[in-house]
Amino acid sequence: MKILGIETSCDDTGIAIYDDFKGIIANKTYKQNKIHNLYGGIVPELASRAHMKNILPLIKEVFRIAKISYYEIDCIAYTAGPGLIGSLLIGATLSKSLGFSWGIPIQEVNHMEGHLLTPMLENKNISFPFTALLISGKHTQIIKAIDLGNYEILGSSLDDAVGESLDKIAKLLGLGYPGGKKISELAKKNNYKNMNFPKPMVKNNKNLNFSFSGLKTFVINKIKELNINDYKIKANIAYSFEKAIIDTLIIKTQRALKITKHKNLIISGGVSSNNKLRYKFNKVFNKKKINTFYPSYDLCTDNGAMIAYAGMLNFKKNKNFKFDLKINVKPKWLISDIKY
Ligand SMILES: Nc1ncnc2c1ncn2[C@@H]1O[C@H](COP(=O)(O)OP(=O)(O)OP(=O)(O)O)[C@@H](O)[C@H]1O
Ligand SMILES: [Mg+2]
């Protein structure tokens, strides 16, 4: 079976073809960084326009790379949510139009389920149940993944997501986007001086939620107070901020694993490409005989392959598939509310 994956939840246009025998046979992403960098954040209207401009050329490119024709595609999977409504509508409308004209089924996919399942796409040794930490631009969530489509959110961010906080502080430090990567690069230049930034919401043993806005304000005050033109001080801030975030994520994940008692831990989403985070998570959890799994670096951020894969698993499971031309988008769709 071959499935075309279409991802347009936010700013990146991701298109891929996944073959259930061969795996990913083509995967291309058009990144919109240059467009939004000018404004210091994503401008939804510009994101939708760029998707509209790039989506068809990207689909053609993916077919060229895969060396297959459209009539070899068995199903189209598209991101129905969560995300920006204008961006989601481009992917949804095009998916429905192509599916209708090619006469093939269309499977909607939850974007966060796409991130969650990515390590399974590459590693067949992972199976349900497992615990997952989803750390991306707009989400920080701990998930009890019971089975495909059956997810319980054990904890989530009450305000800024971890990626969002990294991006905001990176901007204030004049580092640019993606903030997490830039902060990480700068942190490496630090001489291991830790400024002991607070770890948010770790005192209450039972709490699995996150709140990074207080830490963000604390760091903003430090930036105002200290001389960030001094490269060493700037590197100290980056190091201490990154450390406070990683340590907090580890504490909460440890608590979640005590509840779920799972032996497999998936860490996924854009922030999971952070090497320091991977090193520390491996060190803490592998010692406790918990297996840690991450996506490969190029599949951490948004891409069409994760949508094609999640779409394929759900399409195969869904025996009562009905062709439906209604344009379905769900900007606030929670992973725990999936009902295909
Ligand atoms: N090496 C890195 N270290 C830490 N964070 C990183 C790194 N590389 C990218 N990021 C962060 O990853 C985030 C983007 O991830 P992703 O593409 O999964 O988010 P999104 O799709 O915008 O949000 P969501 O999936 O929640 O809708 C950005 O906040 C970016 O700073
Ligand atoms: Mg994402």
Coordinates of C-alpha atoms and ligand atoms in Angstrom, one line a residue:
M1 CA 0.0 0.0 0.0
K2 CA 1.2 3.5 -0.9
I3 CA 0.0 6.6 0.9
L4 CA 0.5 10.2 0.2
G5 CA 0.9 12.3 3.4
I6 CA 0.0 16.0 3.4
E7 CA 1.1 18.2 6.3
T8 CA 0.1 21.9 6.5
S9 CA -0.7 22.5 10.2
C10 CA 1.5 25.5 10.7
D11 CA 4.2 27.1 8.6
D12 CA 6.0 24.1 7.0
T13 CA 4.5 22.4 3.9
G14 CA 5.4 18.7 4.3
I15 CA 4.6 16.1 1.6
A16 CA 5.7 12.4 1.6
I17 CA 4.9 9.0 0.1
Y18 CA 5.0 6.1 2.5
D19 CA 5.0 2.5 1.2
D20 CA 4.2 -0.2 3.8
F21 CA 6.9 -2.5 2.3
K22 CA 9.6 0.0 1.5
G23 CA 9.0 2.7 4.1
I24 CA 9.4 6.3 3.2
I25 CA 10.0 6.6 -0.6
A26 CA 9.9 10.4 -0.9
N27 CA 9.7 13.1 1.7
K28 CA 10.1 16.8 1.1
T29 CA 9.4 19.8 3.3
Y30 CA 9.2 23.4 2.3
K31 CA 10.2 25.5 5.3
Q32 CA 8.8 29.0 5.6
N33 CA 11.4 30.4 8.1
K34 CA 12.5 33.2 5.8
I35 CA 9.0 34.5 5.4
H36 CA 8.2 34.7 9.1
N37 CA 11.7 35.6 10.4
L38 CA 11.0 39.1 9.2
Y39 CA 8.2 39.4 11.7
G40 CA 9.7 37.5 14.6
G41 CA 6.9 34.9 14.7
I42 CA 4.5 33.1 12.4
V43 CA 2.0 35.3 10.5
P44 CA -1.0 32.9 9.8
E45 CA -2.2 34.7 6.6
L46 CA 1.3 34.5 5.1
A47 CA 1.6 30.8 6.2
S48 CA -1.6 30.0 4.3
R49 CA -0.5 31.8 1.2
A50 CA 2.9 30.1 1.1
H51 CA 1.2 26.7 1.5
M52 CA -1.1 27.5 -1.4
K53 CA 1.9 28.5 -3.6
N54 CA 4.1 25.6 -2.7
I55 CA 1.9 22.6 -2.1
L56 CA 1.3 21.5 -5.7
P57 CA 4.9 21.9 -6.9
L58 CA 6.0 20.0 -3.8
I59 CA 3.6 17.1 -4.6
K60 CA 4.9 17.0 -8.2
E61 CA 8.4 16.9 -6.8
V62 CA 7.7 14.1 -4.4
F63 CA 6.2 11.9 -7.2
R64 CA 9.3 12.7 -9.3
I65 CA 11.6 11.5 -6.5
A66 CA 9.4 8.4 -5.8
K67 CA 9.4 7.6 -9.5
I68 CA 5.7 6.6 -9.3
S69 CA 2.5 7.8 -10.8
Y70 CA -0.5 9.1 -9.0
Y71 CA -2.6 6.0 -9.9
E72 CA -0.3 3.9 -7.7
I73 CA -1.4 5.9 -4.6
D74 CA -4.0 4.0 -2.5
C75 CA -4.9 6.6 0.1
I76 CA -4.3 10.3 1.0
A77 CA -3.6 11.3 4.6
Y78 CA -3.8 14.9 5.7
T79 CA -3.4 16.8 8.9
A80 CA -6.9 17.8 10.1
G81 CA -5.6 19.4 13.3
P82 CA -4.5 20.8 15.7
G83 CA -3.1 23.9 13.9
L84 CA -3.8 27.2 12.2
I85 CA -7.2 27.1 10.5
G86 CA -6.0 28.8 7.3
S87 CA -3.0 26.5 6.9
L88 CA -5.1 23.4 7.8
L89 CA -7.7 24.3 5.2
I90 CA -5.2 24.3 2.3
G91 CA -4.1 20.8 3.0
A92 CA -7.6 19.6 3.7
T93 CA -9.1 21.1 0.6
L94 CA -6.4 19.8 -1.7
S95 CA -6.5 16.3 -0.1
K96 CA -10.3 16.1 -0.7
S97 CA -10.0 17.4 -4.3
L98 CA -7.2 15.0 -5.2
G99 CA -8.9 12.0 -3.4
F100 CA -12.1 12.8 -5.3
S101 CA -10.5 13.1 -8.7
W102 CA -8.2 10.1 -8.2
G103 CA -11.1 8.0 -6.7
I104 CA -9.2 7.0 -3.6
P105 CA -9.9 7.3 0.2
I106 CA -8.8 10.2 2.3
Q107 CA -7.7 9.7 6.0
E108 CA -7.6 12.5 8.4
V109 CA -4.7 12.6 10.9
N110 CA -4.1 14.3 14.2
H111 CA -0.8 16.2 14.0
M112 CA 0.3 15.2 17.5
E113 CA -0.4 11.6 16.8
G114 CA 1.9 12.0 13.8
H115 CA 4.7 13.3 16.0
L116 CA 4.0 10.5 18.6
L117 CA 4.2 7.6 16.1
T118 CA 7.3 8.9 14.2
P119 CA 9.8 6.7 16.1
M120 CA 7.7 3.6 15.3
L121 CA 8.0 4.5 11.6
E122 CA 11.7 3.9 11.8
N123 CA 12.0 1.3 14.5
K124 CA 9.8 -1.8 14.3
N125 CA 10.8 -2.9 17.8
I126 CA 8.5 -0.3 19.4
S127 CA 5.0 -1.4 20.2
F128 CA 2.1 -0.2 22.4
P129 CA 1.8 0.5 25.2
F130 CA 4.4 3.2 25.9
T131 CA 4.8 6.6 27.5
A132 CA 5.5 9.6 25.3
L133 CA 6.8 13.1 25.9
L134 CA 5.8 15.4 23.1
I135 CA 7.9 18.5 23.0
S136 CA 7.3 20.8 20.1
G137 CA 6.6 24.4 19.1
K138 CA 3.1 24.6 20.5
H139 CA 2.9 21.5 22.8
T140 CA 4.4 20.0 25.9
Q141 CA 2.5 16.8 26.8
I142 CA 3.1 13.5 28.6
I143 CA 1.0 10.8 27.0
K144 CA 0.0 7.4 28.1
A145 CA -0.2 5.6 24.8
I146 CA -2.4 2.6 25.4
D147 CA -3.0 1.6 21.8
L148 CA -3.4 3.2 18.4
G149 CA -5.9 6.0 18.7
N150 CA -6.2 5.4 22.5
Y151 CA -4.2 8.1 24.3
E152 CA -4.5 9.7 27.7
I153 CA -2.9 13.1 28.4
L154 CA -1.2 12.8 31.8
G155 CA 0.2 16.3 31.8
S156 CA 0.5 19.3 29.5
S157 CA 1.6 22.9 29.4
L158 CA -0.7 25.4 31.1
D159 CA 0.9 28.3 29.2
D160 CA 3.9 28.5 26.9
A161 CA 5.0 25.3 25.2
V162 CA 8.7 24.4 25.7
G163 CA 9.6 25.1 22.0
E164 CA 7.7 28.4 22.2
S165 CA 9.7 29.5 25.4
L166 CA 13.0 28.5 23.7
D167 CA 12.0 30.5 20.6
K168 CA 11.0 33.6 22.6
I169 CA 14.2 33.7 24.7
A170 CA 16.4 33.0 21.6
K171 CA 14.7 36.1 20.0
L172 CA 15.5 38.3 23.0
L173 CA 19.1 37.1 23.0
G174 CA 19.2 38.0 19.3
L175 CA 19.8 34.4 18.1
G176 CA 17.1 33.9 15.5
Y177 CA 15.0 30.8 14.7
P178 CA 14.7 27.9 15.4
G179 CA 15.4 29.1 18.9
G180 CA 15.9 25.8 20.6
K181 CA 18.8 24.9 18.2
K182 CA 20.4 28.4 18.5
I183 CA 20.2 28.3 22.3
S184 CA 21.7 24.8 22.3
E185 CA 24.6 25.9 20.1
L186 CA 25.3 28.9 22.3
A187 CA 25.0 26.8 25.5
K188 CA 27.9 24.7 24.3
K189 CA 30.2 27.7 24.5
N190 CA 29.5 28.1 28.2
N191 CA 32.2 27.1 30.7
Y192 CA 29.7 25.1 32.6
K193 CA 28.8 27.9 35.0
N194 CA 25.2 27.2 36.0
M195 CA 23.1 30.2 37.1
N196 CA 20.6 27.9 38.7
F197 CA 17.4 29.0 37.0
P198 CA 14.2 27.8 38.7
K199 CA 12.6 24.5 37.6
P200 CA 8.9 25.3 37.3
M201 CA 6.2 23.3 39.0
V202 CA 8.3 20.5 40.3
K203 CA 7.6 20.8 44.1
N204 CA 4.2 19.1 44.1
N205 CA 5.0 15.4 43.6
K206 CA 1.7 14.5 41.9
N207 CA 1.7 17.3 39.4
L208 CA 2.5 16.3 35.8
N209 CA 1.6 19.7 34.1
F210 CA 4.1 22.2 32.9
S211 CA 4.3 25.9 33.1
F212 CA 7.3 27.6 31.4
S213 CA 6.0 31.2 31.4
G214 CA 7.4 31.9 34.9
L215 CA 10.8 30.6 33.9
K216 CA 10.6 32.7 30.8
T217 CA 9.9 35.9 32.8
F218 CA 12.7 35.0 35.2
V219 CA 15.1 34.7 32.2
I220 CA 13.8 37.9 30.6
N221 CA 14.6 39.7 33.9
K222 CA 18.1 38.2 33.9
I223 CA 18.6 39.4 30.3
K224 CA 17.6 43.0 31.4
E225 CA 19.8 42.8 34.5
L226 CA 23.0 41.4 32.9
N227 CA 25.1 42.6 30.0
I228 CA 24.2 40.2 27.2
N229 CA 26.7 42.0 24.9
D230 CA 29.2 39.9 26.9
Y231 CA 29.3 36.7 25.0
K232 CA 30.3 34.6 28.1
I233 CA 27.3 35.9 30.0
K234 CA 25.0 35.2 27.1
A235 CA 26.3 31.6 26.9
N236 CA 25.8 31.2 30.7
I237 CA 22.1 32.3 30.3
A238 CA 21.6 29.9 27.3
Y239 CA 23.2 27.0 29.2
S240 CA 21.2 27.6 32.5
F241 CA 17.9 28.1 30.6
E242 CA 18.4 24.9 28.6
K243 CA 19.4 23.0 31.8
A244 CA 16.4 24.2 33.7
I245 CA 14.1 23.1 30.9
I246 CA 15.7 19.6 30.4
D247 CA 15.8 18.9 34.2
T248 CA 12.1 19.9 34.5
L249 CA 11.1 17.6 31.6
I250 CA 13.1 14.7 33.2
I251 CA 11.5 15.1 36.6
K252 CA 8.0 15.1 35.1
T253 CA 8.7 12.2 32.9
Q254 CA 10.0 10.2 35.8
R255 CA 6.8 10.8 37.7
A256 CA 4.7 9.8 34.7
L257 CA 6.6 6.5 34.3
K258 CA 6.1 5.7 37.9
I259 CA 2.3 5.8 37.2
T260 CA 2.3 4.1 33.8
K261 CA 5.0 1.6 34.7
H262 CA 5.9 1.4 31.0
K263 CA 9.3 0.2 29.9
N264 CA 9.3 2.2 26.6
L265 CA 9.6 5.9 26.5
I266 CA 9.2 7.9 23.2
I267 CA 10.4 11.5 23.1
S268 CA 9.2 13.3 20.0
G269 CA 8.6 16.7 18.4
G270 CA 11.0 19.5 17.3
V271 CA 12.6 19.9 20.7
S272 CA 13.5 16.2 20.8
S273 CA 16.3 16.9 18.3
N274 CA 18.2 18.6 21.1
N275 CA 21.4 16.5 21.7
K276 CA 21.9 17.6 25.4
L277 CA 18.3 16.5 26.1
R278 CA 18.9 13.1 24.4
Y279 CA 22.1 12.5 26.3
K280 CA 20.5 13.4 29.7
F281 CA 17.3 11.4 29.1
N282 CA 19.3 8.3 28.0
K283 CA 21.6 8.6 31.0
V284 CA 18.7 8.9 33.5
F285 CA 16.2 6.4 32.0
N286 CA 18.5 3.7 30.5
K287 CA 19.9 3.3 34.0
K288 CA 16.4 2.5 35.2
K289 CA 16.1 -0.1 32.3
I290 CA 13.7 2.1 30.4
N291 CA 14.2 2.2 26.7
T292 CA 14.3 5.6 25.1
F293 CA 13.3 6.3 21.5
Y294 CA 13.5 9.4 19.4
P295 CA 12.8 10.2 15.7
S296 CA 15.8 10.7 13.5
Y297 CA 16.8 14.3 13.3
D298 CA 15.1 15.2 10.0
L299 CA 11.8 13.7 11.3
C300 CA 11.6 15.6 14.6
T301 CA 10.0 18.8 13.2
D302 CA 6.9 18.8 10.9
N303 CA 7.0 16.5 7.9
G304 CA 4.7 14.7 5.6
A305 CA 6.2 11.2 6.4
M306 CA 4.8 11.2 9.9
I307 CA 1.3 12.1 8.6
A308 CA 1.5 9.4 5.8
Y309 CA 2.5 6.8 8.4
A310 CA -0.1 7.7 11.1
G311 CA -2.7 7.9 8.2
M312 CA -1.7 4.4 7.0
L313 CA -2.0 2.8 10.5
N314 CA -5.3 4.4 11.1
F315 CA -6.7 3.7 7.6
K316 CA -5.8 0.0 8.0
K317 CA -7.5 -0.1 11.4
N318 CA -10.6 1.7 10.3
K319 CA -12.7 -1.0 8.6
N320 CA -15.9 1.1 8.2
F321 CA -14.2 3.7 6.0
K322 CA -16.7 6.1 4.3
F323 CA -15.8 8.4 1.5
D324 CA -16.7 11.9 2.8
L325 CA -16.1 15.1 0.8
K326 CA -16.8 17.4 3.8
I327 CA -13.7 19.7 4.4
N328 CA -12.9 18.7 8.0
V329 CA -10.4 20.7 10.0
K330 CA -10.1 20.8 13.8
P331 CA -7.7 23.6 15.0
K332 CA -7.9 22.6 18.7
W333 CA -8.1 18.8 18.3
L334 CA -6.6 17.0 21.3
I335 CA -4.8 13.7 20.9
S336 CA -7.0 12.2 23.6
D337 CA -10.1 13.0 21.5
I338 CA -9.2 11.0 18.4
K339 CA -12.1 9.0 17.0
Y340 CA -11.6 8.0 13.4
Ligands
LIG1 N1 18.1 21.3 18.5 C1 17.0 21.8 19.1 N2 16.9 22.0 20.4 C2 15.8 22.4 21.0 N3 14.7 22.8 20.4 C3 14.7 22.7 19.0 C4 15.8 22.2 18.3 N4 15.5 22.3 17.0 C5 14.3 22.7 16.9 N5 13.8 23.0 18.1 C6 12.5 23.6 18.4 O1 11.4 22.8 17.9 C7 10.3 23.6 17.7 C8 9.6 23.3 16.4 O2 9.1 21.9 16.5 P1 7.8 21.4 15.7 O3 8.1 21.7 14.2 O4 7.6 20.0 16.1 O5 6.7 22.4 16.3 P2 5.4 22.9 15.6 O6 5.0 21.9 14.6 O7 5.6 24.3 15.2 O8 4.4 22.8 16.8 P3 3.3 21.7 17.1 O9 3.8 20.3 16.6 O10 3.2 21.7 18.6 O11 2.1 22.1 16.4 C9 10.7 25.1 17.7 O12 10.2 25.7 18.9 C10 12.3 25.0 17.8 O13 12.9 26.0 18.6
MG2 MG 4.6 19.9 14.9

